[in-house]
mmCIF file of C-alpha atoms and ligand atoms in Angstrom:
data_model
loop_
_atom_site.group_PDB
_atom_site.id
_atom_site.type_symbol
_atom_site.label_atom_id
_atom_site.label_comp_id
_atom_site.label_asym_id
_atom_site.label_seq_id
_atom_site.Cartn_x
_atom_site.Cartn_y
_atom_site.Cartn_z
ATOM 1 C CA MET A 1 104.210 33.988 -48.495
ATOM 2 C CA HIS A 2 106.964 36.327 -50.154
ATOM 3 C CA PRO A 3 110.343 34.004 -49.459
ATOM 4 C CA LYS A 4 111.426 37.170 -48.063
ATOM 5 C CA LEU A 5 109.044 37.288 -45.358
ATOM 6 C CA ILE A 6 109.037 33.545 -44.390
ATOM 7 C CA GLU A 7 112.532 34.518 -44.376
ATOM 8 C CA LEU A 8 112.895 37.034 -41.368
ATOM 9 C CA GLU A 9 109.651 35.292 -40.101
ATOM 10 C CA LYS A 10 111.940 32.337 -39.234
ATOM 11 C CA SER A 11 114.180 34.217 -36.620
ATOM 12 C CA PHE A 12 111.124 35.451 -34.614
ATOM 13 C CA ASP A 13 109.828 34.270 -31.080
ATOM 14 C CA SER A 14 105.199 33.857 -30.938
ATOM 15 C CA SER A 15 105.301 31.406 -28.577
ATOM 16 C CA THR A 16 105.452 32.293 -25.424
ATOM 17 C CA LEU A 17 102.632 31.935 -22.854
ATOM 18 C CA THR A 18 102.994 33.211 -19.629
ATOM 19 C CA GLN A 19 100.784 32.672 -16.730
ATOM 20 C CA ILE A 20 100.557 34.858 -13.903
ATOM 21 C CA ILE A 21 100.392 34.394 -10.562
ATOM 22 C CA ASP A 22 98.373 36.615 -7.772
ATOM 23 C CA PRO A 23 97.034 36.306 -4.493
ATOM 24 C CA LEU A 24 93.634 38.215 -6.352
ATOM 25 C CA LEU A 25 93.487 35.883 -9.370
ATOM 26 C CA GLU A 26 93.712 33.048 -6.407
ATOM 27 C CA GLN A 27 90.778 34.435 -4.532
ATOM 28 C CA LYS A 28 88.445 34.507 -7.322
ATOM 29 C CA GLN A 29 88.725 31.535 -8.536
ATOM 30 C CA LEU A 30 91.095 32.898 -12.554
ATOM 31 C CA GLU A 31 93.510 31.965 -14.520
ATOM 32 C CA LEU A 32 95.176 35.095 -15.991
ATOM 33 C CA TRP A 33 97.580 33.685 -18.591
ATOM 34 C CA ILE A 34 99.791 36.366 -21.657
ATOM 35 C CA LYS A 35 100.139 36.189 -24.590
ATOM 36 C CA ARG A 36 103.473 37.523 -25.321
ATOM 37 C CA ASP A 37 103.394 38.928 -28.965
ATOM 38 C CA ASP A 38 106.354 41.437 -27.041
ATOM 39 C CA LEU A 39 108.428 38.798 -27.534
ATOM 40 C CA ILE A 40 108.192 38.560 -31.074
ATOM 41 C CA HIS A 41 110.922 40.351 -32.340
ATOM 42 C CA PRO A 42 113.240 43.377 -29.657
ATOM 43 C CA ILE A 43 111.207 45.641 -32.795
ATOM 44 C CA ILE A 44 108.386 44.552 -35.184
ATOM 45 C CA SER A 45 106.733 43.287 -31.366
ATOM 46 C CA GLY A 46 103.485 43.414 -30.698
ATOM 47 C CA ASN A 47 100.983 43.445 -33.197
ATOM 48 C CA LYS A 48 102.899 45.287 -36.061
ATOM 49 C CA TRP A 49 103.662 41.996 -37.101
ATOM 50 C CA ARG A 50 100.542 41.085 -36.656
ATOM 51 C CA LYS A 51 99.238 44.008 -38.884
ATOM 52 C CA LEU A 52 102.149 43.987 -41.066
ATOM 53 C CA LYS A 53 103.165 40.422 -42.903
ATOM 54 C CA TYR A 54 100.118 39.925 -44.973
ATOM 55 C CA ILE A 55 100.224 43.769 -45.914
ATOM 56 C CA LEU A 56 103.912 43.976 -47.043
ATOM 57 C CA ASP A 57 103.262 40.962 -48.133
ATOM 58 C CA HIS A 58 100.652 42.309 -50.812
ATOM 59 C CA ALA A 59 102.773 45.206 -51.716
ATOM 60 C CA LEU A 60 106.128 42.734 -52.535
ATOM 61 C CA GLN A 61 103.673 40.997 -54.898
ATOM 62 C CA GLN A 62 102.487 43.967 -56.503
ATOM 63 C CA GLU A 63 105.879 44.503 -56.998
ATOM 64 C CA ALA A 64 105.973 48.180 -55.021
ATOM 65 C CA HIS A 65 109.309 49.545 -53.693
ATOM 66 C CA THR A 66 108.247 52.196 -51.740
ATOM 67 C CA ILE A 67 105.355 51.553 -47.655
ATOM 68 C CA ILE A 68 103.731 55.579 -47.494
ATOM 69 C CA SER A 69 101.906 55.403 -44.110
ATOM 70 C CA MET A 70 101.469 57.849 -41.238
ATOM 71 C CA GLY A 71 101.243 58.396 -37.231
ATOM 72 C CA GLY A 72 102.164 60.834 -34.607
ATOM 73 C CA ALA A 73 106.155 61.551 -33.402
ATOM 74 C CA TYR A 74 105.692 58.962 -31.183
ATOM 75 C CA SER A 75 104.074 55.511 -33.323
ATOM 76 C CA ASN A 76 104.234 51.819 -32.745
ATOM 77 C CA HIS A 77 103.865 51.631 -36.660
ATOM 78 C CA LEU A 78 106.028 53.749 -38.008
ATOM 79 C CA HIS A 79 108.460 52.397 -35.732
ATOM 80 C CA ALA A 80 107.889 49.014 -36.979
ATOM 81 C CA LEU A 81 107.149 49.918 -41.008
ATOM 82 C CA ALA A 82 110.491 51.968 -41.622
ATOM 83 C CA PHE A 83 112.820 48.890 -39.556
ATOM 84 C CA VAL A 84 110.813 46.110 -41.671
ATOM 85 C CA GLY A 85 111.273 47.805 -44.377
ATOM 86 C CA GLN A 86 114.776 48.466 -44.416
ATOM 87 C CA GLN A 87 114.519 45.021 -43.565
ATOM 88 C CA LEU A 88 113.428 44.056 -47.065
ATOM 89 C CA ASN A 89 115.132 46.952 -48.821
ATOM 90 C CA LEU A 90 112.135 48.967 -49.193
ATOM 91 C CA LYS A 91 112.168 52.863 -49.060
ATOM 92 C CA THR A 92 109.560 53.644 -46.423
ATOM 93 C CA VAL A 93 107.940 57.432 -46.189
ATOM 94 C CA GLY A 94 106.569 58.670 -42.974
ATOM 95 C CA TYR A 95 103.013 62.098 -43.256
ATOM 96 C CA ILE A 96 104.328 63.004 -39.259
ATOM 97 C CA ARG A 97 101.668 64.719 -37.340
ATOM 98 C CA GLY A 98 102.358 67.793 -37.317
ATOM 99 C CA GLU A 99 105.456 70.260 -37.613
ATOM 100 C CA GLN A 100 108.692 69.214 -37.172
ATOM 101 C CA PRO A 101 109.970 69.728 -33.905
ATOM 102 C CA LYS A 102 113.588 71.070 -32.796
ATOM 103 C CA LYS A 103 114.178 67.848 -31.405
ATOM 104 C CA LEU A 104 112.723 65.405 -32.268
ATOM 105 C CA SER A 105 111.618 62.183 -30.327
ATOM 106 C CA PRO A 106 113.398 58.905 -30.238
ATOM 107 C CA THR A 107 110.660 57.260 -32.268
ATOM 108 C CA LEU A 108 111.975 59.552 -34.855
ATOM 109 C CA LEU A 109 114.747 58.959 -34.674
ATOM 110 C CA ASP A 110 115.293 55.732 -34.661
ATOM 111 C CA ILE A 111 113.343 55.311 -38.094
ATOM 112 C CA GLN A 112 115.107 58.435 -40.129
ATOM 113 C CA LYS A 113 118.034 56.419 -38.956
ATOM 114 C CA TRP A 114 116.337 53.142 -40.608
ATOM 115 C CA GLY A 115 115.967 55.028 -44.066
ATOM 116 C CA MET A 116 111.869 56.550 -43.714
ATOM 117 C CA GLN A 117 111.737 59.060 -45.499
ATOM 118 C CA LEU A 118 109.888 61.929 -42.455
ATOM 119 C CA ARG A 119 107.047 64.491 -43.962
ATOM 120 C CA PHE A 120 105.686 66.983 -41.081
ATOM 121 C CA VAL A 121 102.008 67.703 -41.594
ATOM 122 C CA SER A 122 99.372 69.822 -40.304
ATOM 123 C CA ARG A 123 96.867 68.732 -38.213
ATOM 124 C CA THR A 124 94.441 69.321 -40.778
ATOM 125 C CA GLU A 125 96.762 67.451 -43.665
ATOM 126 C CA TYR A 126 96.926 64.571 -40.686
ATOM 127 C CA ARG A 127 93.060 64.209 -40.996
ATOM 128 C CA GLU A 128 92.390 64.736 -44.691
ATOM 129 C CA LEU A 129 94.970 62.135 -44.854
ATOM 130 C CA ARG A 130 92.934 59.956 -43.247
ATOM 131 C CA HIS A 131 90.469 59.488 -45.640
ATOM 132 C CA TYR A 132 92.355 57.698 -47.274
ATOM 133 C CA LYS A 133 91.484 53.564 -47.259
ATOM 134 C CA GLN A 134 93.278 51.682 -49.877
ATOM 135 C CA PHE A 135 96.502 50.856 -51.184
ATOM 136 C CA ASP A 136 95.830 52.792 -53.756
ATOM 137 C CA GLN A 137 94.036 55.899 -53.001
ATOM 138 C CA LEU A 138 96.573 57.782 -52.358
ATOM 139 C CA PRO A 139 96.522 61.239 -55.271
ATOM 140 C CA SER A 140 100.038 61.848 -54.874
ATOM 141 C CA LEU A 141 101.743 58.382 -55.069
ATOM 142 C CA GLN A 142 103.162 57.557 -57.647
ATOM 143 C CA GLN A 143 103.938 54.188 -59.528
ATOM 144 C CA GLY A 144 105.839 51.665 -56.696
ATOM 145 C CA GLU A 145 104.575 53.156 -54.814
ATOM 146 C CA TYR A 146 102.133 52.139 -51.793
ATOM 147 C CA TRP A 147 100.124 53.564 -49.530
ATOM 148 C CA LEU A 148 99.145 52.256 -45.360
ATOM 149 C CA PRO A 149 96.494 53.490 -44.099
ATOM 150 C CA GLU A 150 96.985 55.268 -39.949
ATOM 151 C CA GLY A 151 97.658 52.516 -37.629
ATOM 152 C CA GLY A 152 97.928 49.917 -40.890
ATOM 153 C CA ALA A 153 94.575 49.539 -39.829
ATOM 154 C CA THR A 154 93.422 47.413 -43.652
ATOM 155 C CA ASN A 155 91.662 43.990 -43.322
ATOM 156 C CA LEU A 156 94.913 42.584 -44.960
ATOM 157 C CA ALA A 157 95.481 43.454 -40.981
ATOM 158 C CA LEU A 158 93.080 41.353 -40.085
ATOM 159 C CA GLN A 159 94.144 38.082 -40.997
ATOM 160 C CA GLY A 160 98.374 38.136 -39.753
ATOM 161 C CA VAL A 161 95.760 39.124 -36.548
ATOM 162 C CA ALA A 162 94.033 35.737 -36.764
ATOM 163 C CA ASP A 163 96.876 33.981 -36.691
ATOM 164 C CA ILE A 164 97.368 34.445 -32.619
ATOM 165 C CA LEU A 165 94.572 32.127 -31.873
ATOM 166 C CA PRO A 166 95.935 28.974 -33.019
ATOM 167 C CA GLU A 167 99.637 29.834 -31.424
ATOM 168 C CA ILE A 168 97.531 29.605 -27.875
ATOM 169 C CA LYS A 169 97.444 25.829 -27.009
ATOM 170 C CA ILE A 170 95.183 25.796 -23.783
ATOM 171 C CA ASN A 171 91.851 25.617 -23.589
ATOM 172 C CA PHE A 172 90.108 30.350 -22.621
ATOM 173 C CA ASP A 173 87.353 31.673 -21.822
ATOM 174 C CA VAL A 174 88.108 35.268 -22.550
ATOM 175 C CA LEU A 175 90.751 36.994 -24.473
ATOM 176 C CA CYS A 176 91.682 40.757 -24.018
ATOM 177 C CA VAL A 177 93.537 43.111 -25.995
ATOM 178 C CA PRO A 178 93.891 47.105 -26.668
ATOM 179 C CA CYS A 179 91.777 49.506 -28.400
ATOM 180 C CA GLY A 180 93.604 52.026 -30.701
ATOM 181 C CA THR A 181 91.502 51.703 -34.512
ATOM 182 C CA GLY A 182 90.450 48.472 -32.789
ATOM 183 C CA THR A 183 91.436 46.173 -36.266
ATOM 184 C CA THR A 184 93.540 43.799 -33.264
ATOM 185 C CA LEU A 185 89.771 43.457 -31.959
ATOM 186 C CA ALA A 186 88.199 42.943 -35.670
ATOM 187 C CA GLY A 187 91.226 40.490 -36.892
ATOM 188 C CA LEU A 188 91.081 38.333 -33.213
ATOM 189 C CA ILE A 189 86.730 38.564 -33.229
ATOM 190 C CA GLU A 190 87.274 37.272 -36.945
ATOM 191 C CA ALA A 191 89.051 34.602 -35.862
ATOM 192 C CA SER A 192 87.534 33.258 -31.764
ATOM 193 C CA THR A 193 84.488 31.092 -31.094
ATOM 194 C CA ASP A 194 80.706 31.557 -30.025
ATOM 195 C CA LYS A 195 82.225 30.015 -26.859
ATOM 196 C CA MET A 196 84.995 33.285 -26.246
ATOM 197 C CA MET A 197 83.955 36.591 -25.089
ATOM 198 C CA ILE A 198 86.999 39.716 -26.664
ATOM 199 C CA HIS A 199 87.056 42.198 -24.864
ATOM 200 C CA GLY A 200 88.951 45.204 -26.625
ATOM 201 C CA PHE A 201 90.040 48.241 -23.392
ATOM 202 C CA SER A 202 89.454 52.014 -25.098
ATOM 203 C CA ALA A 203 92.929 53.366 -25.262
ATOM 204 C CA LEU A 204 91.325 56.481 -26.123
ATOM 205 C CA LYS A 205 88.519 58.860 -24.290
ATOM 206 C CA GLY A 206 85.831 59.188 -25.866
ATOM 207 C CA GLY A 207 85.725 55.646 -27.572
ATOM 208 C CA SER A 208 82.208 55.008 -28.558
ATOM 209 C CA PHE A 209 83.098 55.150 -32.164
ATOM 210 C CA LEU A 210 85.446 52.661 -32.142
ATOM 211 C CA THR A 211 81.747 49.738 -31.664
ATOM 212 C CA GLN A 212 81.145 51.175 -34.928
ATOM 213 C CA ASP A 213 84.222 51.316 -36.406
ATOM 214 C CA VAL A 214 85.110 47.326 -35.262
ATOM 215 C CA ALA A 215 81.869 46.096 -36.868
ATOM 216 C CA GLN A 216 82.768 48.209 -40.018
ATOM 217 C CA LEU A 217 86.624 45.878 -40.091
ATOM 218 C CA LEU A 218 84.349 42.537 -39.466
ATOM 219 C CA THR A 219 82.829 40.287 -42.280
ATOM 220 C CA LYS A 220 80.406 38.223 -39.347
ATOM 221 C CA GLU A 221 77.902 39.234 -37.081
ATOM 222 C CA THR A 222 78.866 37.757 -34.188
ATOM 223 C CA GLU A 223 77.331 39.259 -30.548
ATOM 224 C CA ASN A 224 81.108 37.507 -28.369
ATOM 225 C CA TRP A 225 82.703 40.672 -27.955
ATOM 226 C CA SER A 226 82.769 44.487 -26.151
ATOM 227 C CA ILE A 227 84.527 47.241 -25.880
ATOM 228 C CA LEU A 228 85.641 49.267 -22.720
ATOM 229 C CA LEU A 229 85.349 52.890 -22.433
ATOM 230 C CA ASP A 230 86.371 54.024 -19.402
ATOM 231 C CA TYR A 231 89.931 53.039 -18.871
ATOM 232 C CA HIS A 232 91.188 56.011 -20.772
ATOM 233 C CA PHE A 233 92.546 58.077 -17.861
ATOM 234 C CA GLY A 234 92.260 60.938 -19.329
ATOM 235 C CA GLY A 235 93.150 60.435 -23.632
ATOM 236 C CA PHE A 236 95.055 59.330 -25.290
ATOM 237 C CA ALA A 237 98.742 58.675 -23.925
ATOM 238 C CA LYS A 238 97.462 59.835 -21.492
ATOM 239 C CA THR A 239 98.913 59.162 -18.310
ATOM 240 C CA ASN A 240 98.067 59.571 -14.542
ATOM 241 C CA GLN A 241 100.850 58.095 -10.570
ATOM 242 C CA GLN A 242 98.509 55.893 -10.458
ATOM 243 C CA LEU A 243 98.594 53.863 -13.674
ATOM 244 C CA LEU A 244 102.142 54.507 -13.328
ATOM 245 C CA SER A 245 102.534 52.537 -10.023
ATOM 246 C CA PHE A 246 100.261 50.244 -12.072
ATOM 247 C CA ILE A 247 102.977 49.632 -14.276
ATOM 248 C CA GLU A 248 105.844 49.573 -11.246
ATOM 249 C CA ASN A 249 104.798 47.720 -8.865
ATOM 250 C CA PHE A 250 103.432 44.948 -12.191
ATOM 251 C CA SER A 251 106.920 44.330 -13.932
ATOM 252 C CA THR A 252 107.811 44.172 -9.991
ATOM 253 C CA HIS A 253 106.465 41.466 -9.315
ATOM 254 C CA HIS A 254 106.149 39.777 -12.760
ATOM 255 C CA ALA A 255 109.006 40.261 -14.900
ATOM 256 C CA ILE A 256 106.654 41.581 -17.822
ATOM 257 C CA GLU A 257 107.567 45.054 -18.386
ATOM 258 C CA LEU A 258 104.332 48.128 -20.039
ATOM 259 C CA GLU A 259 103.304 50.757 -21.519
ATOM 260 C CA GLN A 260 101.604 53.666 -20.602
ATOM 261 C CA VAL A 261 99.433 54.413 -23.720
ATOM 262 C CA TYR A 262 98.255 50.435 -24.596
ATOM 263 C CA THR A 263 99.257 47.441 -22.852
ATOM 264 C CA GLY A 264 99.717 49.694 -19.472
ATOM 265 C CA LYS A 265 96.450 50.809 -19.385
ATOM 266 C CA MET A 266 94.566 46.709 -20.090
ATOM 267 C CA PHE A 267 96.307 45.390 -17.514
ATOM 268 C CA TYR A 268 95.083 48.481 -15.188
ATOM 269 C CA ALA A 269 92.054 47.639 -16.546
ATOM 270 C CA LEU A 270 92.028 43.697 -16.160
ATOM 271 C CA PHE A 271 92.869 43.628 -12.220
ATOM 272 C CA ASP A 272 90.356 46.345 -11.559
ATOM 273 C CA LEU A 273 87.633 44.536 -12.974
ATOM 274 C CA ILE A 274 89.340 40.925 -11.696
ATOM 275 C CA GLN A 275 88.375 43.535 -7.951
ATOM 276 C CA GLN A 276 84.999 44.324 -8.972
ATOM 277 C CA ASP A 277 84.051 40.182 -9.691
ATOM 278 C CA TYR A 278 83.273 41.365 -12.902
ATOM 279 C CA PHE A 279 84.732 37.189 -14.522
ATOM 280 C CA LYS A 280 83.207 33.931 -13.206
ATOM 281 C CA PRO A 281 85.176 32.013 -11.083
ATOM 282 C CA LYS A 282 86.969 29.793 -13.097
ATOM 283 C CA GLN A 283 87.592 31.667 -15.707
ATOM 284 C CA LYS A 284 90.749 31.859 -17.870
ATOM 285 C CA ILE A 285 91.539 34.458 -19.066
ATOM 286 C CA ILE A 286 93.985 34.943 -21.869
ATOM 287 C CA ALA A 287 95.246 38.855 -22.334
ATOM 288 C CA ILE A 288 96.657 39.639 -25.232
ATOM 289 C CA HIS A 289 100.116 41.910 -24.999
ATOM 290 C CA THR A 290 100.853 43.878 -28.085
ATOM 291 C CA GLY A 291 104.112 45.031 -27.112
ATOM 292 C CA GLY A 292 105.214 49.233 -27.696
ATOM 293 C CA LEU A 293 107.506 49.194 -25.317
ATOM 294 C CA GLN A 294 109.104 52.054 -27.540
ATOM 295 C CA GLY A 295 107.215 53.941 -27.342
ATOM 296 C CA ARG A 296 108.175 54.521 -23.660
ATOM 297 C CA ARG A 297 111.189 56.752 -24.429
ATOM 298 C CA ARG A 298 110.238 60.475 -23.974
HETATM 299 C C1 LIG B 1 101.355 48.390 -28.652
HETATM 300 C C2 LIG B 1 99.966 48.803 -29.304
HETATM 301 N N1 LIG B 1 99.323 47.599 -28.816
HETATM 302 C C3 LIG B 1 97.595 48.459 -29.105
HETATM 303 C C4 LIG B 1 97.170 48.441 -30.196
HETATM 304 C C5 LIG B 1 95.651 49.242 -30.888
HETATM 305 O O1 LIG B 1 95.690 48.857 -31.655
HETATM 306 P P1 LIG B 1 94.918 49.164 -32.636
HETATM 307 O O2 LIG B 1 94.746 50.379 -33.047
HETATM 308 O O3 LIG B 1 94.639 47.729 -34.348
HETATM 309 O O4 LIG B 1 93.638 49.458 -32.121
HETATM 310 C C6 LIG B 1 98.625 49.671 -30.474
HETATM 311 C C7 LIG B 1 98.218 50.555 -31.856
HETATM 312 O O5 LIG B 1 97.787 50.222 -33.006
HETATM 313 C C8 LIG B 1 100.060 49.008 -30.014
HETATM 314 O O6 LIG B 1 101.094 50.411 -30.831
#
């Protein structure tokens, strides 16, 4: 690992596991624990650090001076990348989906402040950028520039996600994680044993393609995983009052903040499934808090 990254990681905390105490869990004889990756760092939190760690190491090994990536106006990925780029003295460039708005989102204001150069591209151009999956594939790339696909979805990201498992110091049966590109889920499946069941929760409507995408990222054949597709609340970043009330209640009762795009939907789904006896009595469930709380600001 590059010394700059070792230094950066020294101040991170990835050790917390919080048990959720709730009458429903007691009634169903289940244990629910949250792996608090939201507490890793105030900005590079959740799955962002997991996915970026080995990618940044690779970029530094390649002697890259600039990392170029892509995302939407509320992208947690670009937010973490811009901050970490500043910390590591790397230049960063972000291709942003859609026309430049009159008023930048809080996410874009942050990333601009941290020195990321913003390049607004049309939705068509943005979709084209998705074709470039390797760090050296972007056609316009200059010497010293490193391309990072949307959401940091690369094989190196899986390695960082795999680091989560040995940090969970209790035995468990079920592991749950929200899915956008499915990369975090794939990293967990790669590192899992057959005794664990891994569930992904799609944050997108029509997420059935995710099953194939995740399978393609895997280097092993295994059946200990599934993706739940029906808790998208109308689509990516869509919400309704039921979801927002759930998030507020969760924060009041358990003192843990969730956001409406990923973690809120997963925890809503989990409680719904628990209510429907989806899990077997005595099972221990771990849900990964993938952070992303900055994205709540609109
Ligand atoms: C907070 C949060 N949780 C979960 C995810 C989903 O991760 P993945 O794209 O690896 O499925 C994302 C998106 O990257 C995210 O920002």
